[in-house]
Amino acid sequence: MAKQRKVIITCALTGSIHTPSMSPYLPANADAIAQAGLEAAEAGAAILHLHARTEDEGRPTQDPDAFRPFMEKLNANTDAVLNITTGGSPAMTVEDRMRPCMEFAPEVASLNLGSMNFGMFPMLARYSEFKHAWEPEYLENSKDLVFKNTFKDIETILTRGTANGTKFEFECYDISHLYTLKHFVDRGLAQAPLLIQSVFGILGGIGTHPEDLMHMKRTADRLFGDSYQWSILGAGRRQVPLATMGATMGAHVRCGLEDSLFTTDGSLAESSAVQVAKLRRIVEELGLEIATPDEAREILALKGRDKVNI
């Protein structure tokens, strides 16, 4: 019997895009993030993508002390790969964004491959009440805020992270980001196997039409051949349709409340684990198998959980 392809499910638990007011299910403190991560891993996520928030107001933060409580709990209770953001928030400096990655030397960290407009302000039209005063201003300011990821920024993150044995989830929001990654591969600063996370549906990046997905795949194939692993992130209501399409084309998949607060019927998802379970069912009904954390480590050539600073 032919060996089935293994599909890595990455789960993004919380992030800077959605503010705590937008869903009562969004984990906004360390205990809630840890519990959400354990549930997502139990549901089938091999990789947990992690942001932190302040305990008082739920603001995005890159303070390592905000990461430490849930990192320690997750590390002690699951063998899932822990993936720390270096994106943080568009308002942060690169030095701030790098702090938890440098502190914990994770197996994987995310890395955005280009400066871009990152429009979150359309959410203002969907919500009339906010839990914290900072939230509407945060969304409004995205009309005039460039998420800065210059060549120097990317080189800094790459070289510092690689020195700690960290590999990267290369987040590509547009075709140009693939060419930027190729630049760093050609310079020897990014090594195969590459994990390319194609991101669809962020205002300012590539759209969510199936042709957009296929264009990303064709371009990545031409630039990187068989030296990369592809993963699909569809924002909002396109999370499941694009992940399904990607899985049929050879991709891994990403889900979680950072990327979409909703289920396929339009209701609020009660947890990231619900989304993981949904994608797991789809992957298995396609005749594929989900990867365990150790299988994900093998596929991505990661250093191993015994070599992180947690």
PDB file of C-alpha atoms in Angstrom:
ATOM      1  CA  MET A   1       0.000   0.000   0.000  1.00  0.00           C
ATOM      2  CA  ALA A   2       1.342   3.431  -0.943  1.00  0.00           C
ATOM      3  CA  LYS A   3       2.524   5.595   1.917  1.00  0.00           C
ATOM      4  CA  GLN A   4       0.166   8.519   2.574  1.00  0.00           C
ATOM      5  CA  ARG A   5       1.415  12.091   2.493  1.00  0.00           C
ATOM      6  CA  LYS A   6       1.657  13.726   5.892  1.00  0.00           C
ATOM      7  CA  VAL A   7      -0.014  17.124   6.330  1.00  0.00           C
ATOM      8  CA  ILE A   8       1.256  19.440   9.063  1.00  0.00           C
ATOM      9  CA  ILE A   9      -1.470  21.430  10.816  1.00  0.00           C
ATOM     10  CA  THR A  10      -0.239  24.694  12.321  1.00  0.00           C
ATOM     11  CA  CYS A  11      -2.547  26.409  14.792  1.00  0.00           C
ATOM     12  CA  ALA A  12      -2.239  30.159  15.503  1.00  0.00           C
ATOM     13  CA  LEU A  13      -3.904  30.769  18.851  1.00  0.00           C
ATOM     14  CA  THR A  14      -4.003  34.552  19.162  1.00  0.00           C
ATOM     15  CA  GLY A  15      -2.325  37.486  17.483  1.00  0.00           C
ATOM     16  CA  SER A  16      -2.245  41.224  16.951  1.00  0.00           C
ATOM     17  CA  ILE A  17      -4.886  41.252  14.203  1.00  0.00           C
ATOM     18  CA  HIS A  18      -7.939  40.450  16.333  1.00  0.00           C
ATOM     19  CA  THR A  19      -8.464  42.419  19.536  1.00  0.00           C
ATOM     20  CA  PRO A  20      -9.955  40.837  22.684  1.00  0.00           C
ATOM     21  CA  SER A  21     -13.363  42.489  22.157  1.00  0.00           C
ATOM     22  CA  MET A  22     -14.068  40.726  18.904  1.00  0.00           C
ATOM     23  CA  SER A  23     -14.665  37.284  20.359  1.00  0.00           C
ATOM     24  CA  PRO A  24     -15.176  36.054  23.912  1.00  0.00           C
ATOM     25  CA  TYR A  25     -13.297  32.913  22.878  1.00  0.00           C
ATOM     26  CA  LEU A  26     -10.035  34.653  21.884  1.00  0.00           C
ATOM     27  CA  PRO A  27      -7.404  33.727  24.504  1.00  0.00           C
ATOM     28  CA  ALA A  28      -6.033  36.967  25.926  1.00  0.00           C
ATOM     29  CA  ASN A  29      -3.958  35.916  28.936  1.00  0.00           C
ATOM     30  CA  ALA A  30      -1.260  33.334  29.604  1.00  0.00           C
ATOM     31  CA  ASP A  31      -3.498  30.696  31.187  1.00  0.00           C
ATOM     32  CA  ALA A  32      -6.017  30.921  28.371  1.00  0.00           C
ATOM     33  CA  ILE A  33      -3.306  30.749  25.693  1.00  0.00           C
ATOM     34  CA  ALA A  34      -1.747  27.685  27.331  1.00  0.00           C
ATOM     35  CA  GLN A  35      -5.103  25.917  27.585  1.00  0.00           C
ATOM     36  CA  ALA A  36      -5.970  26.792  23.990  1.00  0.00           C
ATOM     37  CA  GLY A  37      -2.624  25.403  22.854  1.00  0.00           C
ATOM     38  CA  LEU A  38      -3.058  22.121  24.703  1.00  0.00           C
ATOM     39  CA  GLU A  39      -6.535  21.684  23.240  1.00  0.00           C
ATOM     40  CA  ALA A  40      -5.307  22.458  19.710  1.00  0.00           C
ATOM     41  CA  ALA A  41      -2.448  19.972  20.049  1.00  0.00           C
ATOM     42  CA  GLU A  42      -4.843  17.309  21.316  1.00  0.00           C
ATOM     43  CA  ALA A  43      -7.061  17.983  18.292  1.00  0.00           C
ATOM     44  CA  GLY A  44      -4.162  17.375  15.910  1.00  0.00           C
ATOM     45  CA  ALA A  45      -2.029  20.514  15.565  1.00  0.00           C
ATOM     46  CA  ALA A  46       1.651  19.623  15.205  1.00  0.00           C
ATOM     47  CA  ILE A  47       2.815  23.255  15.428  1.00  0.00           C
ATOM     48  CA  LEU A  48       1.508  25.995  17.733  1.00  0.00           C
ATOM     49  CA  HIS A  49       2.105  29.552  16.518  1.00  0.00           C
ATOM     50  CA  LEU A  50       2.346  31.855  19.529  1.00  0.00           C
ATOM     51  CA  HIS A  51       1.786  35.526  20.335  1.00  0.00           C
ATOM     52  CA  ALA A  52       1.472  37.060  23.801  1.00  0.00           C
ATOM     53  CA  ARG A  53      -0.771  39.735  25.272  1.00  0.00           C
ATOM     54  CA  THR A  54      -0.593  41.920  28.347  1.00  0.00           C
ATOM     55  CA  GLU A  55      -2.573  40.620  31.306  1.00  0.00           C
ATOM     56  CA  ASP A  56      -4.362  43.909  32.044  1.00  0.00           C
ATOM     57  CA  GLU A  57      -5.565  45.112  28.639  1.00  0.00           C
ATOM     58  CA  GLY A  58      -4.860  42.273  26.248  1.00  0.00           C
ATOM     59  CA  ARG A  59      -2.472  44.363  24.152  1.00  0.00           C
ATOM     60  CA  PRO A  60       0.046  42.599  21.881  1.00  0.00           C
ATOM     61  CA  THR A  61       3.425  42.359  23.621  1.00  0.00           C
ATOM     62  CA  GLN A  62       6.819  40.837  22.864  1.00  0.00           C
ATOM     63  CA  ASP A  63       8.008  40.898  26.466  1.00  0.00           C
ATOM     64  CA  PRO A  64       9.564  37.443  27.063  1.00  0.00           C
ATOM     65  CA  ASP A  65       8.058  37.433  30.558  1.00  0.00           C
ATOM     66  CA  ALA A  66       4.606  37.468  28.964  1.00  0.00           C
ATOM     67  CA  PHE A  67       5.514  34.415  26.857  1.00  0.00           C
ATOM     68  CA  ARG A  68       7.234  32.439  29.606  1.00  0.00           C
ATOM     69  CA  PRO A  69       4.184  31.182  31.589  1.00  0.00           C
ATOM     70  CA  PHE A  70       2.413  29.619  28.617  1.00  0.00           C
ATOM     71  CA  MET A  71       5.649  28.496  26.935  1.00  0.00           C
ATOM     72  CA  GLU A  72       6.630  26.569  30.059  1.00  0.00           C
ATOM     73  CA  LYS A  73       3.186  25.024  30.457  1.00  0.00           C
ATOM     74  CA  LEU A  74       3.002  24.001  26.812  1.00  0.00           C
ATOM     75  CA  ASN A  75       6.530  22.603  26.806  1.00  0.00           C
ATOM     76  CA  ALA A  76       5.769  20.511  29.884  1.00  0.00           C
ATOM     77  CA  ASN A  77       2.445  19.119  28.654  1.00  0.00           C
ATOM     78  CA  THR A  78       2.690  18.638  24.894  1.00  0.00           C
ATOM     79  CA  ASP A  79       5.354  17.683  22.368  1.00  0.00           C
ATOM     80  CA  ALA A  80       3.926  20.095  19.779  1.00  0.00           C
ATOM     81  CA  VAL A  81       6.448  22.324  18.019  1.00  0.00           C
ATOM     82  CA  LEU A  82       6.357  25.816  19.569  1.00  0.00           C
ATOM     83  CA  ASN A  83       6.586  28.573  16.975  1.00  0.00           C
ATOM     84  CA  ILE A  84       7.133  32.142  18.254  1.00  0.00           C
ATOM     85  CA  THR A  85       6.169  35.215  16.273  1.00  0.00           C
ATOM     86  CA  THR A  86       8.772  37.766  15.224  1.00  0.00           C
ATOM     87  CA  GLY A  87       5.935  39.791  13.704  1.00  0.00           C
ATOM     88  CA  GLY A  88       4.461  40.921  16.989  1.00  0.00           C
ATOM     89  CA  SER A  89       2.711  44.129  15.998  1.00  0.00           C
ATOM     90  CA  PRO A  90       3.336  46.545  13.098  1.00  0.00           C
ATOM     91  CA  ALA A  91       3.928  49.270  15.695  1.00  0.00           C
ATOM     92  CA  MET A  92       6.935  47.457  17.260  1.00  0.00           C
ATOM     93  CA  THR A  93      10.613  47.770  16.394  1.00  0.00           C
ATOM     94  CA  VAL A  94      12.538  44.773  15.077  1.00  0.00           C
ATOM     95  CA  GLU A  95      14.533  44.651  18.317  1.00  0.00           C
ATOM     96  CA  ASP A  96      11.301  44.355  20.305  1.00  0.00           C
ATOM     97  CA  ARG A  97       9.879  41.794  17.911  1.00  0.00           C
ATOM     98  CA  MET A  98      12.976  39.598  18.271  1.00  0.00           C
ATOM     99  CA  ARG A  99      13.046  39.500  22.079  1.00  0.00           C
ATOM    100  CA  PRO A 100      11.134  36.238  22.748  1.00  0.00           C
ATOM    101  CA  CYS A 101      12.847  34.432  19.871  1.00  0.00           C
ATOM    102  CA  MET A 102      16.253  35.348  21.260  1.00  0.00           C
ATOM    103  CA  GLU A 103      15.225  34.437  24.808  1.00  0.00           C
ATOM    104  CA  PHE A 104      13.760  31.005  24.085  1.00  0.00           C
ATOM    105  CA  ALA A 105      15.587  29.949  20.863  1.00  0.00           C
ATOM    106  CA  PRO A 106      12.493  28.092  19.588  1.00  0.00           C
ATOM    107  CA  GLU A 107      12.501  25.381  16.965  1.00  0.00           C
ATOM    108  CA  VAL A 108      10.495  27.656  14.661  1.00  0.00           C
ATOM    109  CA  ALA A 109       9.764  31.388  14.463  1.00  0.00           C
ATOM    110  CA  SER A 110       7.652  33.301  11.977  1.00  0.00           C
ATOM    111  CA  LEU A 111       9.237  35.818   9.618  1.00  0.00           C
ATOM    112  CA  ASN A 112       7.366  38.280   7.404  1.00  0.00           C
ATOM    113  CA  LEU A 113       9.034  38.658   4.012  1.00  0.00           C
ATOM    114  CA  GLY A 114       8.224  42.254   3.131  1.00  0.00           C
ATOM    115  CA  SER A 115       6.982  45.683   4.139  1.00  0.00           C
ATOM    116  CA  MET A 116       3.291  46.154   3.416  1.00  0.00           C
ATOM    117  CA  ASN A 117       0.101  48.006   4.141  1.00  0.00           C
ATOM    118  CA  PHE A 118      -1.665  45.844   6.726  1.00  0.00           C
ATOM    119  CA  GLY A 119      -5.289  47.007   6.797  1.00  0.00           C
ATOM    120  CA  MET A 120      -7.236  46.015   9.895  1.00  0.00           C
ATOM    121  CA  PHE A 121      -9.537  49.055   9.890  1.00  0.00           C
ATOM    122  CA  PRO A 122     -12.445  47.354   8.026  1.00  0.00           C
ATOM    123  CA  MET A 123     -13.140  45.532  11.315  1.00  0.00           C
ATOM    124  CA  LEU A 124     -14.370  48.859  12.743  1.00  0.00           C
ATOM    125  CA  ALA A 125     -17.504  48.583  10.609  1.00  0.00           C
ATOM    126  CA  ARG A 126     -18.327  45.141  12.039  1.00  0.00           C
ATOM    127  CA  TYR A 127     -18.144  45.932  15.752  1.00  0.00           C
ATOM    128  CA  SER A 128     -19.938  48.619  17.754  1.00  0.00           C
ATOM    129  CA  GLU A 129     -18.564  47.880  21.217  1.00  0.00           C
ATOM    130  CA  PHE A 130     -15.002  47.398  22.399  1.00  0.00           C
ATOM    131  CA  LYS A 131     -13.670  46.044  25.665  1.00  0.00           C
ATOM    132  CA  HIS A 132     -10.608  48.305  25.841  1.00  0.00           C
ATOM    133  CA  ALA A 133     -10.139  51.931  24.814  1.00  0.00           C
ATOM    134  CA  TRP A 134      -6.985  51.128  22.802  1.00  0.00           C
ATOM    135  CA  GLU A 135      -8.746  48.756  20.401  1.00  0.00           C
ATOM    136  CA  PRO A 136     -10.647  51.093  18.019  1.00  0.00           C
ATOM    137  CA  GLU A 137      -7.653  53.440  17.826  1.00  0.00           C
ATOM    138  CA  TYR A 138      -5.382  50.469  17.057  1.00  0.00           C
ATOM    139  CA  LEU A 139      -7.617  49.429  14.162  1.00  0.00           C
ATOM    140  CA  GLU A 140      -8.108  52.993  12.871  1.00  0.00           C
ATOM    141  CA  ASN A 141      -4.349  53.613  12.833  1.00  0.00           C
ATOM    142  CA  SER A 142      -3.849  50.739  10.397  1.00  0.00           C
ATOM    143  CA  LYS A 143      -5.129  53.071   7.653  1.00  0.00           C
ATOM    144  CA  ASP A 144      -1.815  54.930   7.855  1.00  0.00           C
ATOM    145  CA  LEU A 145       0.630  52.330   9.114  1.00  0.00           C
ATOM    146  CA  VAL A 146       3.147  50.374   7.060  1.00  0.00           C
ATOM    147  CA  PHE A 147       4.218  47.033   8.523  1.00  0.00           C
ATOM    148  CA  LYS A 148       7.952  47.537   8.121  1.00  0.00           C
ATOM    149  CA  ASN A 149      10.023  44.514   7.069  1.00  0.00           C
ATOM    150  CA  THR A 150      12.976  45.858   5.096  1.00  0.00           C
ATOM    151  CA  PHE A 151      15.803  43.749   3.684  1.00  0.00           C
ATOM    152  CA  LYS A 152      17.882  44.826   6.682  1.00  0.00           C
ATOM    153  CA  ASP A 153      15.109  43.815   9.091  1.00  0.00           C
ATOM    154  CA  ILE A 154      14.714  40.407   7.477  1.00  0.00           C
ATOM    155  CA  GLU A 155      18.479  39.817   7.435  1.00  0.00           C
ATOM    156  CA  THR A 156      18.681  40.726  11.126  1.00  0.00           C
ATOM    157  CA  ILE A 157      15.944  38.296  12.100  1.00  0.00           C
ATOM    158  CA  LEU A 158      17.317  35.545   9.868  1.00  0.00           C
ATOM    159  CA  THR A 159      20.907  35.751  11.054  1.00  0.00           C
ATOM    160  CA  ARG A 160      20.109  36.082  14.762  1.00  0.00           C
ATOM    161  CA  GLY A 161      17.512  33.333  14.741  1.00  0.00           C
ATOM    162  CA  THR A 162      19.606  30.943  12.667  1.00  0.00           C
ATOM    163  CA  ALA A 163      22.517  31.387  15.073  1.00  0.00           C
ATOM    164  CA  ASN A 164      20.259  29.843  17.750  1.00  0.00           C
ATOM    165  CA  GLY A 165      19.267  26.944  15.505  1.00  0.00           C
ATOM    166  CA  THR A 166      15.794  28.378  14.885  1.00  0.00           C
ATOM    167  CA  LYS A 167      14.158  27.730  11.519  1.00  0.00           C
ATOM    168  CA  PHE A 168      11.483  29.955  10.061  1.00  0.00           C
ATOM    169  CA  GLU A 169       7.882  29.927   8.983  1.00  0.00           C
ATOM    170  CA  PHE A 170       8.343  32.309   6.041  1.00  0.00           C
ATOM    171  CA  GLU A 171       5.097  34.286   5.861  1.00  0.00           C
ATOM    172  CA  CYS A 172       4.548  35.419   2.272  1.00  0.00           C
ATOM    173  CA  TYR A 173       1.646  37.823   1.783  1.00  0.00           C
ATOM    174  CA  ASP A 174       2.321  38.463  -1.893  1.00  0.00           C
ATOM    175  CA  ILE A 175       4.293  37.179  -4.883  1.00  0.00           C
ATOM    176  CA  SER A 176       7.087  39.688  -4.294  1.00  0.00           C
ATOM    177  CA  HIS A 177       7.737  38.076  -0.911  1.00  0.00           C
ATOM    178  CA  LEU A 178       8.667  34.840  -2.654  1.00  0.00           C
ATOM    179  CA  TYR A 179      11.291  36.709  -4.672  1.00  0.00           C
ATOM    180  CA  THR A 180      12.603  38.297  -1.489  1.00  0.00           C
ATOM    181  CA  LEU A 181      12.965  34.850   0.044  1.00  0.00           C
ATOM    182  CA  LYS A 182      14.795  33.655  -3.076  1.00  0.00           C
ATOM    183  CA  HIS A 183      17.228  36.554  -2.595  1.00  0.00           C
ATOM    184  CA  PHE A 184      18.099  35.309   0.896  1.00  0.00           C
ATOM    185  CA  VAL A 185      18.322  31.691  -0.267  1.00  0.00           C
ATOM    186  CA  ASP A 186      20.766  32.720  -2.994  1.00  0.00           C
ATOM    187  CA  ARG A 187      22.862  34.518  -0.377  1.00  0.00           C
ATOM    188  CA  GLY A 188      22.952  31.406   1.791  1.00  0.00           C
ATOM    189  CA  LEU A 189      21.003  33.024   4.648  1.00  0.00           C
ATOM    190  CA  ALA A 190      17.955  30.746   4.339  1.00  0.00           C
ATOM    191  CA  GLN A 191      18.368  27.007   3.953  1.00  0.00           C
ATOM    192  CA  ALA A 192      16.161  24.182   2.723  1.00  0.00           C
ATOM    193  CA  PRO A 193      13.776  22.769   3.581  1.00  0.00           C
ATOM    194  CA  LEU A 194      11.972  26.102   3.605  1.00  0.00           C
ATOM    195  CA  LEU A 195       8.550  26.367   5.246  1.00  0.00           C
ATOM    196  CA  ILE A 196       6.641  28.856   3.089  1.00  0.00           C
ATOM    197  CA  GLN A 197       3.389  30.010   4.658  1.00  0.00           C
ATOM    198  CA  SER A 198       1.356  31.625   1.884  1.00  0.00           C
ATOM    199  CA  VAL A 199      -1.007  34.160   3.455  1.00  0.00           C
ATOM    200  CA  PHE A 200      -4.210  35.061   1.605  1.00  0.00           C
ATOM    201  CA  GLY A 201      -6.875  37.623   2.436  1.00  0.00           C
ATOM    202  CA  ILE A 202      -5.100  40.384   4.367  1.00  0.00           C
ATOM    203  CA  LEU A 203      -5.991  43.833   3.017  1.00  0.00           C
ATOM    204  CA  GLY A 204      -2.715  44.997   1.507  1.00  0.00           C
ATOM    205  CA  GLY A 205      -1.601  41.512   0.443  1.00  0.00           C
ATOM    206  CA  ILE A 206      -2.663  38.959  -2.140  1.00  0.00           C
ATOM    207  CA  GLY A 207      -6.359  38.101  -2.396  1.00  0.00           C
ATOM    208  CA  THR A 208      -8.267  34.870  -1.855  1.00  0.00           C
ATOM    209  CA  HIS A 209      -9.279  33.871  -5.376  1.00  0.00           C
ATOM    210  CA  PRO A 210      -8.246  30.309  -6.305  1.00  0.00           C
ATOM    211  CA  GLU A 211      -6.125  31.816  -9.083  1.00  0.00           C
ATOM    212  CA  ASP A 212      -4.155  33.701  -6.402  1.00  0.00           C
ATOM    213  CA  LEU A 213      -3.384  30.445  -4.651  1.00  0.00           C
ATOM    214  CA  MET A 214      -2.355  28.729  -7.866  1.00  0.00           C
ATOM    215  CA  HIS A 215      -0.170  31.699  -8.850  1.00  0.00           C
ATOM    216  CA  MET A 216       1.620  31.477  -5.494  1.00  0.00           C
ATOM    217  CA  LYS A 217       2.190  27.756  -5.995  1.00  0.00           C
ATOM    218  CA  ARG A 218       3.455  28.092  -9.573  1.00  0.00           C
ATOM    219  CA  THR A 219       5.865  30.857  -8.575  1.00  0.00           C
ATOM    220  CA  ALA A 220       7.187  28.990  -5.532  1.00  0.00           C
ATOM    221  CA  ASP A 221       7.695  25.846  -7.620  1.00  0.00           C
ATOM    222  CA  ARG A 222       9.651  27.802 -10.211  1.00  0.00           C
ATOM    223  CA  LEU A 223      11.825  29.583  -7.639  1.00  0.00           C
ATOM    224  CA  PHE A 224      12.429  26.792  -5.126  1.00  0.00           C
ATOM    225  CA  GLY A 225      11.717  23.475  -6.862  1.00  0.00           C
ATOM    226  CA  ASP A 226      11.554  20.665  -4.332  1.00  0.00           C
ATOM    227  CA  SER A 227      13.461  22.560  -1.629  1.00  0.00           C
ATOM    228  CA  TYR A 228      10.399  23.900   0.189  1.00  0.00           C
ATOM    229  CA  GLN A 229       7.358  22.808   2.155  1.00  0.00           C
ATOM    230  CA  TRP A 230       4.221  24.775   1.357  1.00  0.00           C
ATOM    231  CA  SER A 231       1.496  25.778   3.805  1.00  0.00           C
ATOM    232  CA  ILE A 232      -1.757  27.670   3.332  1.00  0.00           C
ATOM    233  CA  LEU A 233      -3.187  30.427   5.564  1.00  0.00           C
ATOM    234  CA  GLY A 234      -6.566  31.806   4.498  1.00  0.00           C
ATOM    235  CA  ALA A 235      -7.733  34.762   6.577  1.00  0.00           C
ATOM    236  CA  GLY A 236     -11.309  35.104   7.744  1.00  0.00           C
ATOM    237  CA  ARG A 237     -14.042  33.112   6.054  1.00  0.00           C
ATOM    238  CA  ARG A 238     -11.631  31.764   3.433  1.00  0.00           C
ATOM    239  CA  GLN A 239      -9.663  29.787   6.029  1.00  0.00           C
ATOM    240  CA  VAL A 240     -11.228  26.382   5.369  1.00  0.00           C
ATOM    241  CA  PRO A 241     -11.888  26.645   1.595  1.00  0.00           C
ATOM    242  CA  LEU A 242      -8.321  27.715   0.820  1.00  0.00           C
ATOM    243  CA  ALA A 243      -6.795  25.181   3.222  1.00  0.00           C
ATOM    244  CA  THR A 244      -8.842  22.449   1.554  1.00  0.00           C
ATOM    245  CA  MET A 245      -7.755  23.534  -1.892  1.00  0.00           C
ATOM    246  CA  GLY A 246      -4.156  23.735  -0.743  1.00  0.00           C
ATOM    247  CA  ALA A 247      -4.233  20.284   0.815  1.00  0.00           C
ATOM    248  CA  THR A 248      -5.349  18.801  -2.507  1.00  0.00           C
ATOM    249  CA  MET A 249      -2.369  20.539  -4.158  1.00  0.00           C
ATOM    250  CA  GLY A 250       0.248  19.214  -1.745  1.00  0.00           C
ATOM    251  CA  ALA A 251       0.188  21.890   0.958  1.00  0.00           C
ATOM    252  CA  HIS A 252       0.221  21.834   4.721  1.00  0.00           C
ATOM    253  CA  VAL A 253      -2.449  23.941   6.428  1.00  0.00           C
ATOM    254  CA  ARG A 254      -2.788  26.601   9.111  1.00  0.00           C
ATOM    255  CA  CYS A 255      -5.816  27.657  11.137  1.00  0.00           C
ATOM    256  CA  GLY A 256      -6.645  29.210  14.521  1.00  0.00           C
ATOM    257  CA  LEU A 257      -8.336  32.246  16.026  1.00  0.00           C
ATOM    258  CA  GLU A 258      -5.465  34.517  15.009  1.00  0.00           C
ATOM    259  CA  ASP A 259      -6.447  33.958  11.385  1.00  0.00           C
ATOM    260  CA  SER A 260     -10.232  33.641  11.651  1.00  0.00           C
ATOM    261  CA  LEU A 261     -12.697  34.019  14.513  1.00  0.00           C
ATOM    262  CA  PHE A 262     -15.413  32.069  12.724  1.00  0.00           C
ATOM    263  CA  THR A 263     -16.534  28.603  11.729  1.00  0.00           C
ATOM    264  CA  THR A 264     -17.672  27.755   8.213  1.00  0.00           C
ATOM    265  CA  ASP A 265     -21.319  28.526   9.064  1.00  0.00           C
ATOM    266  CA  GLY A 266     -20.424  32.080  10.084  1.00  0.00           C
ATOM    267  CA  SER A 267     -20.772  31.614  13.839  1.00  0.00           C
ATOM    268  CA  LEU A 268     -17.951  32.408  16.253  1.00  0.00           C
ATOM    269  CA  ALA A 269     -15.556  29.494  16.703  1.00  0.00           C
ATOM    270  CA  GLU A 270     -15.494  28.498  20.360  1.00  0.00           C
ATOM    271  CA  SER A 271     -11.807  27.587  20.197  1.00  0.00           C
ATOM    272  CA  SER A 272      -8.874  27.134  17.861  1.00  0.00           C
ATOM    273  CA  ALA A 273      -9.182  23.406  18.572  1.00  0.00           C
ATOM    274  CA  VAL A 274     -12.569  23.397  16.810  1.00  0.00           C
ATOM    275  CA  GLN A 275     -10.882  24.713  13.677  1.00  0.00           C
ATOM    276  CA  VAL A 276      -8.057  22.173  13.961  1.00  0.00           C
ATOM    277  CA  ALA A 277     -10.560  19.337  14.287  1.00  0.00           C
ATOM    278  CA  LYS A 278     -12.402  20.594  11.193  1.00  0.00           C
ATOM    279  CA  LEU A 279      -9.250  20.654   9.071  1.00  0.00           C
ATOM    280  CA  ARG A 280      -8.172  17.288  10.427  1.00  0.00           C
ATOM    281  CA  ARG A 281     -11.464  15.754   9.259  1.00  0.00           C
ATOM    282  CA  ILE A 282     -11.044  17.324   5.827  1.00  0.00           C
ATOM    283  CA  VAL A 283      -7.432  16.172   5.485  1.00  0.00           C
ATOM    284  CA  GLU A 284      -8.309  12.617   6.478  1.00  0.00           C
ATOM    285  CA  GLU A 285     -11.357  12.528   4.200  1.00  0.00           C
ATOM    286  CA  LEU A 286      -9.030  13.466   1.349  1.00  0.00           C
ATOM    287  CA  GLY A 287      -7.149  10.239   2.067  1.00  0.00           C
ATOM    288  CA  LEU A 288      -4.199  12.013   3.690  1.00  0.00           C
ATOM    289  CA  GLU A 289      -2.780  11.797   7.204  1.00  0.00           C
ATOM    290  CA  ILE A 290      -1.958  14.522   9.684  1.00  0.00           C
ATOM    291  CA  ALA A 291       1.645  14.751  10.821  1.00  0.00           C
ATOM    292  CA  THR A 292       2.574  14.216  14.436  1.00  0.00           C
ATOM    293  CA  PRO A 293       4.885  16.790  16.021  1.00  0.00           C
ATOM    294  CA  ASP A 294       7.893  14.510  15.570  1.00  0.00           C
ATOM    295  CA  GLU A 295       6.958  13.869  11.946  1.00  0.00           C
ATOM    296  CA  ALA A 296       6.733  17.636  11.452  1.00  0.00           C
ATOM    297  CA  ARG A 297      10.206  17.975  12.957  1.00  0.00           C
ATOM    298  CA  GLU A 298      11.524  15.433  10.468  1.00  0.00           C
ATOM    299  CA  ILE A 299       9.789  17.021   7.478  1.00  0.00           C
ATOM    300  CA  LEU A 300      11.098  20.490   8.370  1.00  0.00           C
ATOM    301  CA  ALA A 301      14.520  19.359   9.665  1.00  0.00           C
ATOM    302  CA  LEU A 302      14.061  21.052  13.029  1.00  0.00           C
ATOM    303  CA  LYS A 303      16.666  20.944  15.801  1.00  0.00           C
ATOM    304  CA  GLY A 304      14.425  19.216  18.361  1.00  0.00           C
ATOM    305  CA  ARG A 305      12.580  20.327  21.480  1.00  0.00           C
ATOM    306  CA  ASP A 306      15.530  19.425  23.713  1.00  0.00           C
ATOM    307  CA  LYS A 307      17.512  22.315  22.209  1.00  0.00           C
ATOM    308  CA  VAL A 308      15.181  25.180  23.092  1.00  0.00           C
ATOM    309  CA  ASN A 309      15.611  27.463  26.094  1.00  0.00           C
ATOM    310  CA  ILE A 310      12.419  26.706  27.968  1.00  0.00           C
TER     311      ILE A 310
END
